[in-house]
Coordinates of C-alpha atoms and ligand atoms in Angstrom, one line a residue:
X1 CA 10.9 100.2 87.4
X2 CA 14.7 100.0 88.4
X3 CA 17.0 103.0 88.1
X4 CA 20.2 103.3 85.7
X5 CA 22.7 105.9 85.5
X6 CA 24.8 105.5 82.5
X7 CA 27.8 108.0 82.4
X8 CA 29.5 108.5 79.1
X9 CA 33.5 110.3 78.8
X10 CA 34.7 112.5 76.4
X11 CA 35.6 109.7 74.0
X12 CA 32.8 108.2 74.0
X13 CA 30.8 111.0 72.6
X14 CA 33.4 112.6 70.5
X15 CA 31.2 112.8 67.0
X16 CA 28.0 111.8 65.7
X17 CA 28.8 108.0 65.3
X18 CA 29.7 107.8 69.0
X19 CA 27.2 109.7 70.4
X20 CA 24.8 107.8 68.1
X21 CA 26.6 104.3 69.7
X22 CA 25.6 105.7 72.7
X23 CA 22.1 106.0 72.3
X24 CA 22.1 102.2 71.3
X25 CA 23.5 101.4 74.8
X26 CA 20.9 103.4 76.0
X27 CA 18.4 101.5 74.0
X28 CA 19.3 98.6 75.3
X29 CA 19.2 99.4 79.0
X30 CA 15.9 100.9 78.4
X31 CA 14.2 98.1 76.4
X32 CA 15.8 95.5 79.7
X33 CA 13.2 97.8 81.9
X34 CA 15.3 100.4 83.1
X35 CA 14.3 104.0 83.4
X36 CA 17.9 105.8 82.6
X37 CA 19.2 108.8 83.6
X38 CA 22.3 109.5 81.4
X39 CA 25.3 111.9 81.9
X40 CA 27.1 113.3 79.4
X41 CA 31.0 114.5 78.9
X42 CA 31.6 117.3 76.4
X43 CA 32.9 115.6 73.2
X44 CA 36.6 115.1 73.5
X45 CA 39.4 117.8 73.4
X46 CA 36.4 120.3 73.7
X47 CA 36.6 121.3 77.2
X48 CA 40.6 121.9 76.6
X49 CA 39.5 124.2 73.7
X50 CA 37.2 126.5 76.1
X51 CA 39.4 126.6 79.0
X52 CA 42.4 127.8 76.1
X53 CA 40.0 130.0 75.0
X54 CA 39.3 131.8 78.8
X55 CA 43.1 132.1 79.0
X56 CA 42.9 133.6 76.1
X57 CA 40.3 136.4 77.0
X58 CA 42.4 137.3 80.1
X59 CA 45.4 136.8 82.4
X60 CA 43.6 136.6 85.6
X61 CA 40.1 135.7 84.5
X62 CA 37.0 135.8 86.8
X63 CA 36.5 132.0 87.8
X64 CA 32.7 132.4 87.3
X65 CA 32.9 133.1 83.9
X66 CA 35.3 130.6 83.2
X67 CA 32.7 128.2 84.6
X68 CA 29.8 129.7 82.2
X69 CA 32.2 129.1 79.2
X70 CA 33.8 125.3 79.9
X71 CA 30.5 124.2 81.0
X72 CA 29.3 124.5 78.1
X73 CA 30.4 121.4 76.3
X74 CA 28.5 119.2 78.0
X75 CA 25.1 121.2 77.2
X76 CA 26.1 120.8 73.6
X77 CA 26.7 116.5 73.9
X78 CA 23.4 116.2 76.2
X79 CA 21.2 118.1 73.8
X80 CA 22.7 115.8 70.6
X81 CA 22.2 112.6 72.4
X82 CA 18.7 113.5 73.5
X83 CA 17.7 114.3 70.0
X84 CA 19.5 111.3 68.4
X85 CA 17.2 109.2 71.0
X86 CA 14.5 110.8 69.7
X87 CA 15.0 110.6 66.5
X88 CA 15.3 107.0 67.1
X89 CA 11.5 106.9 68.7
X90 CA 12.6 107.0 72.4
X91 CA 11.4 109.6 74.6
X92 CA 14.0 111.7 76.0
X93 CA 14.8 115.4 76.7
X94 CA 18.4 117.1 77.9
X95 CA 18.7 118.8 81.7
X96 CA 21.3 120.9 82.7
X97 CA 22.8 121.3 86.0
X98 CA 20.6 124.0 86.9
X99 CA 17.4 123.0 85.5
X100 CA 17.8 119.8 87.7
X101 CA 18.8 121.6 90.1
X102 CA 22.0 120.0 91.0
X103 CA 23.0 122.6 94.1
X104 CA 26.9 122.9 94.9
X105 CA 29.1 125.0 96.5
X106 CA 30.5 128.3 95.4
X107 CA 34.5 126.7 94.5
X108 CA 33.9 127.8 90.9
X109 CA 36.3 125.7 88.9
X110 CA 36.0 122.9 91.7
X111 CA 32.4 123.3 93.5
X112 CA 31.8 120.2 95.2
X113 CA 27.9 118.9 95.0
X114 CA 25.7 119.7 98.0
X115 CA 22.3 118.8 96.9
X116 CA 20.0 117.4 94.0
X117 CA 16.5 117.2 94.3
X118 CA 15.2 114.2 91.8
X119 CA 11.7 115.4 91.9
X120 CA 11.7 116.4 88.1
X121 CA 13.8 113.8 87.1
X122 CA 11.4 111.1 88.8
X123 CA 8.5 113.1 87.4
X124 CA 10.3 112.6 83.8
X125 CA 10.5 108.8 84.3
X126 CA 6.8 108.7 85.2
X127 CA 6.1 109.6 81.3
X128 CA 8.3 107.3 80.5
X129 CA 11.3 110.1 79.7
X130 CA 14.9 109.4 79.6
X131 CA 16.8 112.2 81.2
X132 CA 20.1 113.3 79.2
X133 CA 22.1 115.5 81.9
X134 CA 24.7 117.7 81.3
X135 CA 27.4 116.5 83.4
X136 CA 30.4 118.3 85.0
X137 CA 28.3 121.3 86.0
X138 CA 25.6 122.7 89.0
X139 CA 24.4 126.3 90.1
X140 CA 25.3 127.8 93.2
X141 CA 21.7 128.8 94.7
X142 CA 22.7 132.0 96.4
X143 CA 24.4 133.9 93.1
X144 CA 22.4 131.4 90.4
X145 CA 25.5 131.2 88.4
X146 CA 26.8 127.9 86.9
X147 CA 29.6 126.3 88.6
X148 CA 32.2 123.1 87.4
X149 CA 32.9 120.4 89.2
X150 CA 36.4 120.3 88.5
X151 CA 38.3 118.7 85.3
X152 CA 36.8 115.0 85.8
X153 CA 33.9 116.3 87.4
X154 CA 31.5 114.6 85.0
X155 CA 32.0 111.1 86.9
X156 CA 31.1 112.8 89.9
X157 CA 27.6 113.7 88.2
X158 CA 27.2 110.8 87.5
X159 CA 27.0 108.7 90.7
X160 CA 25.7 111.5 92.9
X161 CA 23.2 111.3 90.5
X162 CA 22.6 107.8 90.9
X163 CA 22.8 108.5 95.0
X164 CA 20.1 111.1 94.5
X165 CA 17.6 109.5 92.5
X166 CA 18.4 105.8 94.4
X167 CA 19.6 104.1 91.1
X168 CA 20.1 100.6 91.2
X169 CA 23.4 101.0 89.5
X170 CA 26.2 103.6 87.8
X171 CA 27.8 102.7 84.8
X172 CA 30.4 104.7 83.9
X173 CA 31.1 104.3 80.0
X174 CA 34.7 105.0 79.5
X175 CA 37.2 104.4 76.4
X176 CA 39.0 101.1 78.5
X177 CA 36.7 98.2 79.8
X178 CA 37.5 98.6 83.0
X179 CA 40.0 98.9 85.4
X180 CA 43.0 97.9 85.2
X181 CA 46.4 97.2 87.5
X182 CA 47.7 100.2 86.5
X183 CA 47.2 102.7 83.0
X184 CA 46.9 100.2 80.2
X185 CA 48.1 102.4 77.7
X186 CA 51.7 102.8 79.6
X187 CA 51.9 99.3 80.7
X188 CA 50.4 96.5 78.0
X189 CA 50.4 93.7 80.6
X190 CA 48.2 95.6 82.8
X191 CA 45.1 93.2 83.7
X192 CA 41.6 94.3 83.9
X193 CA 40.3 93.8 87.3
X194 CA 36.7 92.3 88.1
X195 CA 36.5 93.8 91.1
X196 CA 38.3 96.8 92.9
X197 CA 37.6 97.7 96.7
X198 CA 36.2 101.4 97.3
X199 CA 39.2 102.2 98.9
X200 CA 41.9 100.8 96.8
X201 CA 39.9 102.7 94.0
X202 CA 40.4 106.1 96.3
X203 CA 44.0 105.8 96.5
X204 CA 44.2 105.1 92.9
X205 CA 42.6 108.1 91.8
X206 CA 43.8 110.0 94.0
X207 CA 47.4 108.8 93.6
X208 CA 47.0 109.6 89.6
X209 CA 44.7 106.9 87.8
X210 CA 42.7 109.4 85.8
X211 CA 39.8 106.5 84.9
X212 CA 37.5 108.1 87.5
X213 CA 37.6 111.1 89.5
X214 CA 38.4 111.0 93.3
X215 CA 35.4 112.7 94.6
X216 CA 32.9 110.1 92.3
X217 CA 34.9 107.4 94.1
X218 CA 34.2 109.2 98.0
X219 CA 30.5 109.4 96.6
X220 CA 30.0 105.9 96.0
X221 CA 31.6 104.7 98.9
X222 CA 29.5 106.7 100.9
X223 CA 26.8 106.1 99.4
X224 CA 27.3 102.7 98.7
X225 CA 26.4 103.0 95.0
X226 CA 26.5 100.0 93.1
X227 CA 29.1 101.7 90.0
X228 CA 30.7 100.0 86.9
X229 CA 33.9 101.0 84.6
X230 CA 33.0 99.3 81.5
X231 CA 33.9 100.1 78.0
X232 CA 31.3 102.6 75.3
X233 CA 33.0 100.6 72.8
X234 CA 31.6 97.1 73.3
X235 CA 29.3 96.1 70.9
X236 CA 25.9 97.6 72.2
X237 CA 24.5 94.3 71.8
X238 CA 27.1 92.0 73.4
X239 CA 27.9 94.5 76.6
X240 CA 30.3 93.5 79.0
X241 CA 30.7 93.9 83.1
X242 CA 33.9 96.1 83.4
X243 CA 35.4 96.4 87.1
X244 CA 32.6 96.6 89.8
X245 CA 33.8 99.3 92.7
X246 CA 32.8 97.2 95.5
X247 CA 33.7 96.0 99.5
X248 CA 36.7 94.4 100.7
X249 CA 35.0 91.8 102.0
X250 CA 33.5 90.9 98.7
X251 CA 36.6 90.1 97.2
X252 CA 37.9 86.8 97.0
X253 CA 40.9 86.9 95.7
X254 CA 42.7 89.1 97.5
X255 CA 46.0 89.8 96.2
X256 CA 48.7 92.6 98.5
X257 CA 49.4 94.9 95.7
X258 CA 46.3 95.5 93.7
X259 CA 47.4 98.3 91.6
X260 CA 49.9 100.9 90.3
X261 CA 49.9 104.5 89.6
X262 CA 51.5 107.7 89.0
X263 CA 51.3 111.4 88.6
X264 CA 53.4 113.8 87.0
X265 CA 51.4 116.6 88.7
X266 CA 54.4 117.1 90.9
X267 CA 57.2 119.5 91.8
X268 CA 59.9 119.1 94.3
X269 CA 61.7 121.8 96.7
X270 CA 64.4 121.5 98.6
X271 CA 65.9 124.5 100.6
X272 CA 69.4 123.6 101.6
X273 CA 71.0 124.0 105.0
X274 CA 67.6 125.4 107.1
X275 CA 68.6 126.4 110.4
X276 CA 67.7 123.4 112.7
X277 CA 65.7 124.9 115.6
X278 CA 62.0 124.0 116.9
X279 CA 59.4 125.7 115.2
X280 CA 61.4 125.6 111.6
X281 CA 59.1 123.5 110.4
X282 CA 55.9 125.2 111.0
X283 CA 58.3 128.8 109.6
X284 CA 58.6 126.6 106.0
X285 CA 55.1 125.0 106.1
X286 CA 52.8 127.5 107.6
X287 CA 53.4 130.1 105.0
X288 CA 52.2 127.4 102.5
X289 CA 49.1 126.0 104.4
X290 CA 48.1 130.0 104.7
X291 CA 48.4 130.1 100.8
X292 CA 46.3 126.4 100.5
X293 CA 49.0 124.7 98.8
X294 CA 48.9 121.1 99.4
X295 CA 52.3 119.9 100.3
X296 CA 52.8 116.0 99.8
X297 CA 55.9 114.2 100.8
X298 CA 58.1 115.4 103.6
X299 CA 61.8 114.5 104.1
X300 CA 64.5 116.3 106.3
X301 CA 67.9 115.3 106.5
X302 CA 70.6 116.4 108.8
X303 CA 73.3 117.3 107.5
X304 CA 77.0 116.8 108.3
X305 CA 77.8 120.2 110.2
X306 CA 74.2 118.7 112.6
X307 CA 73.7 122.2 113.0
X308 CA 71.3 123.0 109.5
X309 CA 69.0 120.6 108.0
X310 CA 68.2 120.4 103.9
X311 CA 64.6 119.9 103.7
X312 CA 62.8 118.1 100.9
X313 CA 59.1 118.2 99.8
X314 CA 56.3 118.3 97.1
X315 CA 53.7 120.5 96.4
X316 CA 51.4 120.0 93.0
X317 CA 53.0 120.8 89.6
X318 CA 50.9 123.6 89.3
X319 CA 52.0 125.2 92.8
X320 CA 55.3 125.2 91.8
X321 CA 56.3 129.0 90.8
X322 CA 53.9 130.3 93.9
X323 CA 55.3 127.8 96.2
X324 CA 59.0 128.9 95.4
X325 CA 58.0 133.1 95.2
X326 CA 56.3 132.5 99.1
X327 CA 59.4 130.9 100.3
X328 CA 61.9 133.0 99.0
X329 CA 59.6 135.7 100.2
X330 CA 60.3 133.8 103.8
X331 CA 63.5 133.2 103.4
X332 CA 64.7 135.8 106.1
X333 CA 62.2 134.9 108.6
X334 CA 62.9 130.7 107.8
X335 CA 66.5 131.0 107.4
X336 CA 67.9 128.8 104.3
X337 CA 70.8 128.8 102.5
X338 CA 69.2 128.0 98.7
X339 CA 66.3 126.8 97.1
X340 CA 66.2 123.9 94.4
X341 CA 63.1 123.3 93.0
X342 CA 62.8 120.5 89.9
X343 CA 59.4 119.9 87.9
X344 CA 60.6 117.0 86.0
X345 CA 59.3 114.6 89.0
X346 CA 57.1 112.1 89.0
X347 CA 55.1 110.1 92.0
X348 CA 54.7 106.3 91.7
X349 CA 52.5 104.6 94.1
X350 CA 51.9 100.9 94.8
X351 CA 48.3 99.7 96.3
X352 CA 46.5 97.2 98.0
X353 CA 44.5 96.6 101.2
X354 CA 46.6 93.9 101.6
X355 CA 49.3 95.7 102.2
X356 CA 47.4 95.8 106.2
X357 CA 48.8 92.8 106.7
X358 CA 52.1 92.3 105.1
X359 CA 55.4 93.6 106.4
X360 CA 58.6 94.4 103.3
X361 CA 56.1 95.5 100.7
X362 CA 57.5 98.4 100.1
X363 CA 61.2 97.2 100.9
X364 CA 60.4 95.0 97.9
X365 CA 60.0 97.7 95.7
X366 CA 63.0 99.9 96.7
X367 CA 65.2 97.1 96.3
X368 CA 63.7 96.8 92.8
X369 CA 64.1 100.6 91.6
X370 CA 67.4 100.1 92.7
X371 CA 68.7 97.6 90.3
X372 CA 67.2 99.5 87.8
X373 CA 69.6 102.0 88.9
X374 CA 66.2 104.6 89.5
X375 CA 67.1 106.6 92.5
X376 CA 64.3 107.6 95.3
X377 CA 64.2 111.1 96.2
X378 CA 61.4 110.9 98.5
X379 CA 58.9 108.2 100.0
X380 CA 55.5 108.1 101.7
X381 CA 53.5 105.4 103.1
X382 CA 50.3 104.9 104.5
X383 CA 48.1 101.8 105.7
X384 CA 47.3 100.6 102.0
X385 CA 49.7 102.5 100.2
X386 CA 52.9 103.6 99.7
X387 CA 54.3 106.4 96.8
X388 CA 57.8 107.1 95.5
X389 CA 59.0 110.7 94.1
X390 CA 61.5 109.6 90.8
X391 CA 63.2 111.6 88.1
X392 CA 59.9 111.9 85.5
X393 CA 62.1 110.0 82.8
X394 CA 62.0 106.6 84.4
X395 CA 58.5 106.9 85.0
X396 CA 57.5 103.6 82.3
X397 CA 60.2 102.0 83.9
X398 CA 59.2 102.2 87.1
X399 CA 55.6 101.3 86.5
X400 CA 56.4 98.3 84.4
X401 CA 59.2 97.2 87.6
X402 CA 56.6 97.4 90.1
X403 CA 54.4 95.9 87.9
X404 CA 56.0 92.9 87.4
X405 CA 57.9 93.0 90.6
X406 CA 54.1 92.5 92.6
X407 CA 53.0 90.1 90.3
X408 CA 50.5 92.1 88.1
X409 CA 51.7 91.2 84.6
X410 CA 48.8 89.1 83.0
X411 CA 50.1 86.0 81.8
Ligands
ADP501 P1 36.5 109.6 80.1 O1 36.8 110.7 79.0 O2 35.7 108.5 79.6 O3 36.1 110.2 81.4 P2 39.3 109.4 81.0 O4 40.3 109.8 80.0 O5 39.0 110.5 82.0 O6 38.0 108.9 80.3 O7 39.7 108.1 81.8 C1 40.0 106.9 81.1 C2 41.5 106.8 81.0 O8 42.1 106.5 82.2 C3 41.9 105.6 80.2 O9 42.0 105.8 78.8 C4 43.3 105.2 80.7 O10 44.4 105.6 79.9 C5 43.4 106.0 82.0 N1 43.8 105.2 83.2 C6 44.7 105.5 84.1 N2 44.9 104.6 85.0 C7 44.0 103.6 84.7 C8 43.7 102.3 85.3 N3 44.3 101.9 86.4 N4 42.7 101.6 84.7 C9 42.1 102.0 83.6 N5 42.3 103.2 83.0 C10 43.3 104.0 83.5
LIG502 N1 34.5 117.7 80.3 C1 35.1 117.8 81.6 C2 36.6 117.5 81.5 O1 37.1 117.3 80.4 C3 34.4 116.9 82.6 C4 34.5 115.4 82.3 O2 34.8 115.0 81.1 O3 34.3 114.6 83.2 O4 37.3 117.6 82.5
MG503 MG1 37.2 111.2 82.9

């Protein structure tokens, strides 16, 4: 029979009458001939709740019980939806990430997925089983103690999963049917988009689109799995296709900007007249590379007396206080006159393969913030993308601009 991974968010099970939506979707898939494996979020706002509650049990808590406690939600949703679909006379038990076994690494918090074995899954099938599977969550083999995938991590189940057990297709249920130019609940003209290349996908996530995790998106590209965004909320019996993740070349319509998106998971430093020598780079950023922060954008501007330098970067929003602690720490050894640092920043990015082969795309766009009188205090580009650091309060505007500005706006 063919395989089907069906993945279901937060939203999408968040009570009894969703999860019991669910199993109708799931009823449907299985009376078309599918055997389904199906991964499940924790209901919504629950996984908030238990990592609120480990902050609450201590300061600096161990990262290996926090995983035992948030992974916990989606134990809860896996074992409701498998008793709702057998209350409903289809034959289906829950699996959590160990019983699978679904084998990662030891980043508690983040673990990244090294391994599942579908034996028992397969076996399951071969009674004619659906498998309800805790999503989110593995076991690191050498301690046997539960690990998270990171917040998101549930997508990233799903289509390794789907890569494990060779699944004909991932569906990942979400609460939009698709996805879309850019976050339809900031920007109402935001089109749904049949199609989205792997890569454009990558950039969005990892550039701030929330719809699907980054490392679900590296998974399926690799592993060229055949995955839908599509919508829990469609009538069960009238489903619809969502946005297929697929190849460049199997997109016709091939437009230059494809999508835009933001993240206010930012903070910006600046250290002020930095003694321009070689090797004051590596002073600044080696320090922060040593304590794996992740710095982003990177400007450096002379300044008038050509002798010091005011140097301007990002590091994640919640690097900000240990970023600015290491380097005045440093500042001796780096040599910098002050330190600004602002939180209220936020990153707006503009993509599209076809941005390969188009010259002034992102000329376009400055010219654009401009007259909305939105000033640009840092850029990046890259091959199919390029990313703008803004004050955080123009961030709508901005999207909607850029929206417009590429031709996004549905009609
Ligand atoms: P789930 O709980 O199902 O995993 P998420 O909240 O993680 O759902 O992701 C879905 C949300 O992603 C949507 O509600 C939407 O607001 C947001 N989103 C951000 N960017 C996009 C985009 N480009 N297309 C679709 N949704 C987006
Ligand atoms: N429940 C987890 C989270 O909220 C994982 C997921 O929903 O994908 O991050
Ligand atoms: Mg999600």
């Amino acid at each position: 029979m063919p395989r089907l991974v069906m993945k279901f968010g937060g939203t999408s099970v968040a009570n009894m009458d969703r999860i019991r939506n669910v199993a109708r979707h799931v009823a449907r898939e299985r009376k078309a001939g599918f055997d389904v494996a199906v991964v499940v979020s924790a209901m919504s706002g629950r996984t908030n709740e238990l990592v609120g509650l480990c902050q609450d049990a201590a300061k600096l808590y161990d990262p290996r019980e926090y995983d035992a406690v948030v992974s916990s939600g989606e134990q809860v949703t896996a074992g409701l939806l498998a008793a709702v679909l057998q209350g409903n006379g289809l034959p289906a038990r829950s699996w959590q990430g160990w019983q699978v076994p679904i084998v990662t690494s030891n980043a508690h918090g983040s673990a990244r997925i090294l391994d599942i074995d579908g034996t028992a899954l397969l076996e399951g099938f071969a009674k004619g089983e659906i498998a309800v599977i805790a999503g989110f969550q593995g076991v690191d083999p050498a301690t046997r103690r539960v690990t998270t995938l990171g917040r998101g991590g549930s997508d990233t189940s799903a289509v390794a999963i789907a890569a494990a057990i060779k699944a004909d297709r991932c569906d990942i249920y979400t609460d939009v049917d698709g996805v879309y130019t850019t976050d339809p609940r900031i920007v109402p003209k935001a089109r749904r988009l049949d199609r989205i290349a792997f890569e454009e996908m990558l950039e969005m996530a990892s550039l701030g689109a929330k719809v699907l995790q980054v490392r679900s998106v590296e998974l399926a590209m690799t592993h060229k799995v055949k995955t839908f965004v599509r919508s829990s909320f469609d009538d069960p019996e009238f489903p619809q296709p969502g946005t297929l993740m697929c190849d460049e070349e199997d997109i016709v319509e091939q437009q230059v900007v494809t999508g835009i998106a933001f993240s206010k998971d930012e903070a910006q430093i600046t250290l002020k007249q930095v003694a321009d020598h070689p090797g004051v780079a590596a002073a600044i950023f080696m320090p922060l590379a040593e304590a794996n922060i992740n710095v982003d954008m990177i400007i450096q501007v002379a300044s008038e007396d050509s002798v010091t330098t005011d140097m301007t970067f990002t590091v994640p929003g919640a690097e900000f206080e240990r970023t600015k602690a290491i380097l005045l720490k440093a500042q001796p050894q780096i040599g910098f006159a002050s330190l600004h640092g602002a939180s209220d920043v936020v990153k707006v990015s503009a993509i599209g393969v076809g941005m390969r082969s188009h010259a002034g795309v992102a000329a376009r766009a400055f010219k654009a913030l401009a007259e909305k009188g939105i000033n640009i205090r840092a850029i990046t580009t890259s091959e199919i993308k390029f990313s703008v650091l803004i004050e955080a309060a123009y961030t709508e505007l901005a999207v909607r601009t850029l929206h417009s500005l590429y031709g996004l706006d549905k009609g």
